[in-house]
Amino acid sequence: MIEYAIEYLSSIDSTNTYLKKLAQNGALEGKVVVAREQSAGRGRNGRSFFSSGGLGIYMSILLRPNFSMQDASRLTCLAAVAVARAIEPYSKTPVGIKWVNDIFIGGKKVCGILTESASADGRRPEYVVVGIGLNLCAPPEGFPPEIKSVATALFEDMRPAKEAYEPIIRSVLDNFYELYQGWDERAFILEYAERSILKGCRVSVDNREGIVLRIDERCRLCVRFDDGEELAIASGEAVSPQYPNLHERALL
């Protein structure tokens, strides 16, 4: 079993950036970096995200998996299930997953995941860094206007958020490594699909509109487009009017 070693920081530009530097210098699998605040956090496609003023868990996990780059891409889905399991005991409503990397509660985004990797030959990763940004409590003045309608936090008050801070970190890691150790069973894929909030929703993918049918056994989004074509999409962004995407200054 992998032993994880946690390094706590009060503030950092980006836990992913910091941990990637450690990985390049030989850090071992299981290294975890946790920060209470990030000054230059990043989301998918180079977007920035809001991560200050309230209380959040901003953490990155270093892995050195012995499988293909294609398989490594599914670590985002595994992490999403681990987070959903960890926060559900504290949530008043079921925790859902918006393909590919967002965690939703009550129709709003509470957490995002960013997985980054490096490979010398393009076939197997030298390392993978899985970044998780989770809002525990919003700033006293609330979220900025540009994300207020689509962002949420797990707790309404700071006191329970502070009490749950360490237990949630440990629960995320315990669930993550349990699923990671059982990688060959792919147990996380079924739960990932069951937690999908996009099934039956109308979406736009690469400027084509259609209906989401399901998440398949490879964590792909299966969509029936308006022209009748059905595709299993491995990567990209599905925009749904029901669950708006968060863009600049959004959560990870």
mmCIF file of C-alpha atoms in Angstrom:
data_model
loop_
_atom_site.group_PDB
_atom_site.id
_atom_site.type_symbol
_atom_site.label_atom_id
_atom_site.label_comp_id
_atom_site.label_asym_id
_atom_site.label_seq_id
_atom_site.Cartn_x
_atom_site.Cartn_y
_atom_site.Cartn_z
ATOM 1 C CA MET A 1 0.000 0.000 0.000
ATOM 2 C CA ILE A 2 1.226 3.505 -0.854
ATOM 3 C CA GLU A 3 2.016 5.726 2.111
ATOM 4 C CA TYR A 4 1.224 9.360 1.508
ATOM 5 C CA ALA A 5 3.350 12.164 2.957
ATOM 6 C CA ILE A 6 1.509 15.459 3.385
ATOM 7 C CA GLU A 7 3.209 18.855 3.240
ATOM 8 C CA TYR A 8 1.032 21.685 4.540
ATOM 9 C CA LEU A 9 1.460 25.246 3.275
ATOM 10 C CA SER A 10 -0.382 28.384 4.342
ATOM 11 C CA SER A 11 -0.200 29.906 0.855
ATOM 12 C CA ILE A 12 1.279 28.967 -2.523
ATOM 13 C CA ASP A 13 0.945 30.129 -6.096
ATOM 14 C CA SER A 14 -0.335 26.708 -7.234
ATOM 15 C CA THR A 15 -0.106 23.333 -5.517
ATOM 16 C CA ASN A 16 0.077 21.619 -8.911
ATOM 17 C CA THR A 17 2.962 23.801 -10.080
ATOM 18 C CA TYR A 18 4.837 23.288 -6.823
ATOM 19 C CA LEU A 19 4.349 19.515 -6.813
ATOM 20 C CA LYS A 20 5.371 19.167 -10.464
ATOM 21 C CA LYS A 21 8.692 20.784 -9.586
ATOM 22 C CA LEU A 22 9.123 18.299 -6.740
ATOM 23 C CA ALA A 23 8.261 15.443 -9.118
ATOM 24 C CA GLN A 24 10.900 16.596 -11.584
ATOM 25 C CA ASN A 25 13.416 16.513 -8.736
ATOM 26 C CA GLY A 26 12.587 12.925 -7.838
ATOM 27 C CA ALA A 27 9.802 13.154 -5.252
ATOM 28 C CA LEU A 28 8.207 9.788 -4.550
ATOM 29 C CA GLU A 29 4.703 8.652 -5.365
ATOM 30 C CA GLY A 30 2.391 9.517 -2.498
ATOM 31 C CA LYS A 31 3.720 13.038 -1.944
ATOM 32 C CA VAL A 32 0.782 15.357 -1.186
ATOM 33 C CA VAL A 33 0.781 19.153 -0.962
ATOM 34 C CA VAL A 34 -2.073 20.985 0.789
ATOM 35 C CA ALA A 35 -2.514 24.770 0.897
ATOM 36 C CA ARG A 36 -5.182 26.948 2.488
ATOM 37 C CA GLU A 37 -4.824 29.581 -0.211
ATOM 38 C CA GLN A 38 -3.515 29.826 -3.778
ATOM 39 C CA SER A 39 -2.500 33.020 -5.525
ATOM 40 C CA ALA A 40 -2.233 31.611 -9.057
ATOM 41 C CA GLY A 41 -4.433 28.541 -9.149
ATOM 42 C CA ARG A 42 -5.205 27.051 -12.529
ATOM 43 C CA GLY A 43 -8.102 25.158 -14.032
ATOM 44 C CA ARG A 44 -8.525 23.356 -17.323
ATOM 45 C CA ASN A 45 -7.414 25.043 -20.550
ATOM 46 C CA GLY A 46 -5.263 27.525 -18.637
ATOM 47 C CA ARG A 47 -8.148 29.199 -16.824
ATOM 48 C CA SER A 48 -7.658 30.871 -13.490
ATOM 49 C CA PHE A 49 -9.881 30.087 -10.526
ATOM 50 C CA PHE A 50 -10.988 31.752 -7.329
ATOM 51 C CA SER A 51 -9.252 30.313 -4.261
ATOM 52 C CA SER A 52 -8.970 32.919 -1.516
ATOM 53 C CA GLY A 53 -10.947 34.822 1.066
ATOM 54 C CA GLY A 54 -12.913 31.918 2.497
ATOM 55 C CA LEU A 55 -11.783 28.444 3.452
ATOM 56 C CA GLY A 56 -10.902 25.785 0.933
ATOM 57 C CA ILE A 57 -8.880 22.653 0.477
ATOM 58 C CA TYR A 58 -6.352 23.052 -2.316
ATOM 59 C CA MET A 59 -4.322 19.896 -2.647
ATOM 60 C CA SER A 60 -2.236 17.999 -5.179
ATOM 61 C CA ILE A 61 -1.273 14.323 -5.207
ATOM 62 C CA LEU A 62 1.809 12.892 -6.920
ATOM 63 C CA LEU A 63 1.559 9.521 -8.662
ATOM 64 C CA ARG A 64 3.990 7.475 -10.720
ATOM 65 C CA PRO A 65 1.604 4.930 -12.258
ATOM 66 C CA ASN A 66 2.717 1.968 -14.310
ATOM 67 C CA PHE A 67 0.124 2.271 -17.031
ATOM 68 C CA SER A 68 -0.516 4.143 -20.266
ATOM 69 C CA MET A 69 -1.105 7.839 -20.738
ATOM 70 C CA GLN A 70 -4.612 7.001 -21.908
ATOM 71 C CA ASP A 71 -5.331 5.194 -18.660
ATOM 72 C CA ALA A 72 -3.736 8.023 -16.688
ATOM 73 C CA SER A 73 -6.321 10.421 -18.080
ATOM 74 C CA ARG A 74 -8.989 8.533 -16.107
ATOM 75 C CA LEU A 75 -7.342 9.461 -12.823
ATOM 76 C CA THR A 76 -9.432 12.635 -12.974
ATOM 77 C CA CYS A 77 -12.566 10.480 -12.833
ATOM 78 C CA LEU A 78 -11.154 8.410 -9.986
ATOM 79 C CA ALA A 79 -10.370 11.571 -8.022
ATOM 80 C CA ALA A 80 -13.892 12.882 -8.621
ATOM 81 C CA VAL A 81 -15.370 9.761 -7.045
ATOM 82 C CA ALA A 82 -12.964 10.008 -4.090
ATOM 83 C CA VAL A 83 -13.978 13.616 -3.435
ATOM 84 C CA ALA A 84 -17.688 12.855 -3.806
ATOM 85 C CA ARG A 85 -17.423 10.063 -1.246
ATOM 86 C CA ALA A 86 -15.474 12.253 1.174
ATOM 87 C CA ILE A 87 -17.839 15.227 1.174
ATOM 88 C CA GLU A 88 -21.196 13.481 0.888
ATOM 89 C CA PRO A 89 -21.522 12.919 4.674
ATOM 90 C CA TYR A 90 -21.386 16.703 5.091
ATOM 91 C CA SER A 91 -23.734 17.571 2.232
ATOM 92 C CA LYS A 92 -27.459 18.211 2.540
ATOM 93 C CA THR A 93 -28.029 16.984 -1.013
ATOM 94 C CA PRO A 94 -26.494 14.190 -3.145
ATOM 95 C CA VAL A 95 -23.078 14.915 -4.616
ATOM 96 C CA GLY A 96 -22.945 14.750 -8.412
ATOM 97 C CA ILE A 97 -20.193 14.806 -10.999
ATOM 98 C CA LYS A 98 -20.268 16.917 -14.164
ATOM 99 C CA TRP A 99 -18.121 15.311 -16.854
ATOM 100 C CA VAL A 100 -15.199 15.519 -16.809
ATOM 101 C CA ASN A 101 -13.809 17.160 -13.703
ATOM 102 C CA ASP A 102 -16.386 19.115 -11.701
ATOM 103 C CA ILE A 103 -18.188 18.237 -8.462
ATOM 104 C CA PHE A 104 -21.666 19.708 -7.998
ATOM 105 C CA ILE A 105 -23.962 20.129 -5.004
ATOM 106 C CA GLY A 106 -27.449 21.552 -5.399
ATOM 107 C CA GLY A 107 -26.835 22.472 -9.013
ATOM 108 C CA LYS A 108 -23.681 24.489 -8.273
ATOM 109 C CA LYS A 109 -19.981 23.720 -8.491
ATOM 110 C CA VAL A 110 -18.193 23.030 -5.212
ATOM 111 C CA CYS A 111 -14.975 21.419 -6.460
ATOM 112 C CA GLY A 112 -12.836 21.026 -9.538
ATOM 113 C CA ILE A 113 -10.020 18.681 -10.481
ATOM 114 C CA LEU A 114 -7.000 19.301 -12.698
ATOM 115 C CA THR A 115 -4.767 16.371 -13.680
ATOM 116 C CA GLU A 116 -1.394 17.059 -15.297
ATOM 117 C CA SER A 117 1.282 14.634 -16.422
ATOM 118 C CA ALA A 118 4.702 14.373 -18.042
ATOM 119 C CA SER A 119 5.987 11.648 -20.351
ATOM 120 C CA ALA A 120 9.294 11.108 -22.143
ATOM 121 C CA ASP A 121 7.932 8.815 -24.829
ATOM 122 C CA GLY A 122 4.266 9.830 -24.973
ATOM 123 C CA ARG A 123 3.173 6.325 -24.004
ATOM 124 C CA ARG A 124 3.687 6.057 -20.249
ATOM 125 C CA PRO A 125 3.751 8.903 -17.733
ATOM 126 C CA GLU A 126 6.856 9.722 -15.746
ATOM 127 C CA TYR A 127 4.540 11.232 -13.182
ATOM 128 C CA VAL A 128 0.965 12.420 -12.760
ATOM 129 C CA VAL A 129 -0.153 15.265 -10.505
ATOM 130 C CA VAL A 130 -3.821 15.317 -9.510
ATOM 131 C CA GLY A 131 -4.972 18.715 -8.234
ATOM 132 C CA ILE A 132 -8.169 19.167 -6.226
ATOM 133 C CA GLY A 133 -9.780 22.498 -5.324
ATOM 134 C CA LEU A 134 -12.695 22.266 -2.885
ATOM 135 C CA ASN A 135 -14.699 25.153 -1.402
ATOM 136 C CA LEU A 136 -15.448 24.507 2.250
ATOM 137 C CA CYS A 137 -16.787 27.969 3.112
ATOM 138 C CA ALA A 138 -17.346 31.063 1.000
ATOM 139 C CA PRO A 139 -15.705 34.411 1.843
ATOM 140 C CA PRO A 140 -17.670 36.522 4.364
ATOM 141 C CA GLU A 141 -18.685 38.883 1.556
ATOM 142 C CA GLY A 142 -19.700 35.979 -0.669
ATOM 143 C CA PHE A 143 -18.288 34.812 -3.974
ATOM 144 C CA PRO A 144 -17.372 37.398 -6.628
ATOM 145 C CA PRO A 145 -20.347 38.498 -8.773
ATOM 146 C CA GLU A 146 -19.048 36.709 -11.879
ATOM 147 C CA ILE A 147 -19.276 33.278 -10.240
ATOM 148 C CA LYS A 148 -21.857 33.832 -7.499
ATOM 149 C CA SER A 149 -24.680 32.182 -9.444
ATOM 150 C CA VAL A 150 -22.730 29.017 -10.271
ATOM 151 C CA ALA A 151 -20.347 28.452 -7.335
ATOM 152 C CA THR A 152 -21.102 27.067 -3.895
ATOM 153 C CA ALA A 153 -19.362 25.870 -0.730
ATOM 154 C CA LEU A 154 -19.845 22.758 1.354
ATOM 155 C CA PHE A 155 -20.549 24.695 4.571
ATOM 156 C CA GLU A 156 -22.416 27.902 5.286
ATOM 157 C CA ASP A 157 -20.406 28.775 8.412
ATOM 158 C CA MET A 158 -16.691 28.875 9.083
ATOM 159 C CA ARG A 159 -16.685 26.893 12.345
ATOM 160 C CA PRO A 160 -17.941 23.550 10.962
ATOM 161 C CA ALA A 161 -15.778 24.094 7.883
ATOM 162 C CA LYS A 162 -12.663 24.404 10.050
ATOM 163 C CA GLU A 163 -13.640 21.325 12.075
ATOM 164 C CA ALA A 164 -14.073 19.278 8.906
ATOM 165 C CA TYR A 165 -10.906 20.516 7.196
ATOM 166 C CA GLU A 166 -8.515 17.771 8.279
ATOM 167 C CA PRO A 167 -11.078 14.907 8.295
ATOM 168 C CA ILE A 168 -12.062 15.702 4.704
ATOM 169 C CA ILE A 169 -8.435 15.776 3.554
ATOM 170 C CA ARG A 170 -7.837 12.362 5.117
ATOM 171 C CA SER A 171 -11.066 10.972 3.696
ATOM 172 C CA VAL A 172 -10.261 12.199 0.174
ATOM 173 C CA LEU A 173 -6.831 10.579 0.364
ATOM 174 C CA ASP A 174 -8.108 7.319 1.886
ATOM 175 C CA ASN A 175 -10.795 6.981 -0.791
ATOM 176 C CA PHE A 176 -8.390 8.003 -3.529
ATOM 177 C CA TYR A 177 -5.769 5.419 -2.626
ATOM 178 C CA GLU A 178 -8.342 2.691 -2.064
ATOM 179 C CA LEU A 179 -9.602 3.187 -5.615
ATOM 180 C CA TYR A 180 -6.088 3.645 -6.992
ATOM 181 C CA GLN A 181 -4.878 0.397 -5.429
ATOM 182 C CA GLY A 182 -7.858 -1.369 -7.006
ATOM 183 C CA TRP A 183 -7.201 0.195 -10.413
ATOM 184 C CA ASP A 184 -7.502 -3.101 -12.288
ATOM 185 C CA GLU A 185 -11.071 -3.596 -11.024
ATOM 186 C CA ARG A 186 -12.098 -0.147 -12.324
ATOM 187 C CA ALA A 187 -14.665 0.057 -9.515
ATOM 188 C CA PHE A 188 -14.651 3.846 -9.695
ATOM 189 C CA ILE A 189 -16.016 3.917 -13.245
ATOM 190 C CA LEU A 190 -19.447 2.566 -12.325
ATOM 191 C CA GLU A 191 -19.800 5.038 -9.476
ATOM 192 C CA TYR A 192 -18.533 7.870 -11.671
ATOM 193 C CA ALA A 193 -21.262 7.049 -14.199
ATOM 194 C CA GLU A 194 -23.936 6.744 -11.521
ATOM 195 C CA ARG A 195 -23.067 10.159 -10.126
ATOM 196 C CA SER A 196 -23.213 11.856 -13.531
ATOM 197 C CA ILE A 197 -25.502 14.896 -13.546
ATOM 198 C CA LEU A 198 -25.470 15.243 -17.335
ATOM 199 C CA LYS A 199 -27.376 12.077 -18.241
ATOM 200 C CA GLY A 200 -30.421 13.104 -20.246
ATOM 201 C CA CYS A 201 -29.276 16.726 -20.423
ATOM 202 C CA ARG A 202 -28.941 18.747 -23.567
ATOM 203 C CA VAL A 203 -25.320 19.742 -24.195
ATOM 204 C CA SER A 204 -23.110 21.462 -26.714
ATOM 205 C CA VAL A 205 -19.792 19.803 -27.557
ATOM 206 C CA ASP A 206 -17.494 21.354 -30.161
ATOM 207 C CA ASN A 207 -20.387 23.496 -31.420
ATOM 208 C CA ARG A 208 -22.639 20.460 -31.908
ATOM 209 C CA GLU A 209 -25.777 19.975 -29.832
ATOM 210 C CA GLY A 210 -27.300 16.771 -28.582
ATOM 211 C CA ILE A 211 -28.489 14.705 -25.617
ATOM 212 C CA VAL A 212 -26.222 12.875 -23.177
ATOM 213 C CA LEU A 213 -27.023 9.162 -23.127
ATOM 214 C CA ARG A 214 -24.587 7.839 -20.525
ATOM 215 C CA ILE A 215 -20.992 7.596 -19.329
ATOM 216 C CA ASP A 216 -19.427 4.451 -20.789
ATOM 217 C CA GLU A 217 -16.947 1.919 -19.381
ATOM 218 C CA ARG A 218 -14.019 4.129 -20.451
ATOM 219 C CA CYS A 219 -15.421 7.264 -18.787
ATOM 220 C CA ARG A 220 -16.374 8.712 -22.153
ATOM 221 C CA LEU A 221 -19.410 10.953 -22.585
ATOM 222 C CA CYS A 222 -21.867 9.280 -24.955
ATOM 223 C CA VAL A 223 -23.938 11.832 -26.845
ATOM 224 C CA ARG A 224 -26.670 11.502 -29.468
ATOM 225 C CA PHE A 225 -26.360 14.617 -31.605
ATOM 226 C CA ASP A 226 -29.289 16.303 -33.296
ATOM 227 C CA ASP A 227 -28.286 14.876 -36.678
ATOM 228 C CA GLY A 228 -28.702 11.357 -35.266
ATOM 229 C CA GLU A 229 -25.006 10.524 -34.904
ATOM 230 C CA GLU A 230 -23.920 8.965 -31.601
ATOM 231 C CA LEU A 231 -20.383 9.523 -30.371
ATOM 232 C CA ALA A 232 -18.366 8.523 -27.301
ATOM 233 C CA ILE A 233 -16.263 11.579 -26.427
ATOM 234 C CA ALA A 234 -13.041 10.995 -24.513
ATOM 235 C CA SER A 235 -12.079 14.595 -23.797
ATOM 236 C CA GLY A 236 -13.379 18.085 -24.248
ATOM 237 C CA GLU A 237 -16.006 20.299 -22.675
ATOM 238 C CA ALA A 238 -19.736 19.701 -22.534
ATOM 239 C CA VAL A 239 -21.700 22.929 -22.051
ATOM 240 C CA SER A 240 -25.206 22.518 -20.652
ATOM 241 C CA PRO A 241 -27.758 25.291 -20.021
ATOM 242 C CA GLN A 242 -28.776 23.379 -16.889
ATOM 243 C CA TYR A 243 -25.242 23.344 -15.495
ATOM 244 C CA PRO A 244 -23.339 26.398 -16.790
ATOM 245 C CA ASN A 245 -19.584 26.111 -17.052
ATOM 246 C CA LEU A 246 -17.374 28.268 -14.883
ATOM 247 C CA HIS A 247 -14.855 30.232 -16.897
ATOM 248 C CA GLU A 248 -12.409 32.962 -15.891
ATOM 249 C CA ARG A 249 -11.839 33.332 -12.145
ATOM 250 C CA ALA A 250 -13.788 30.155 -11.661
ATOM 251 C CA LEU A 251 -13.123 27.342 -9.273
ATOM 252 C CA LEU A 252 -10.512 24.811 -10.309
#
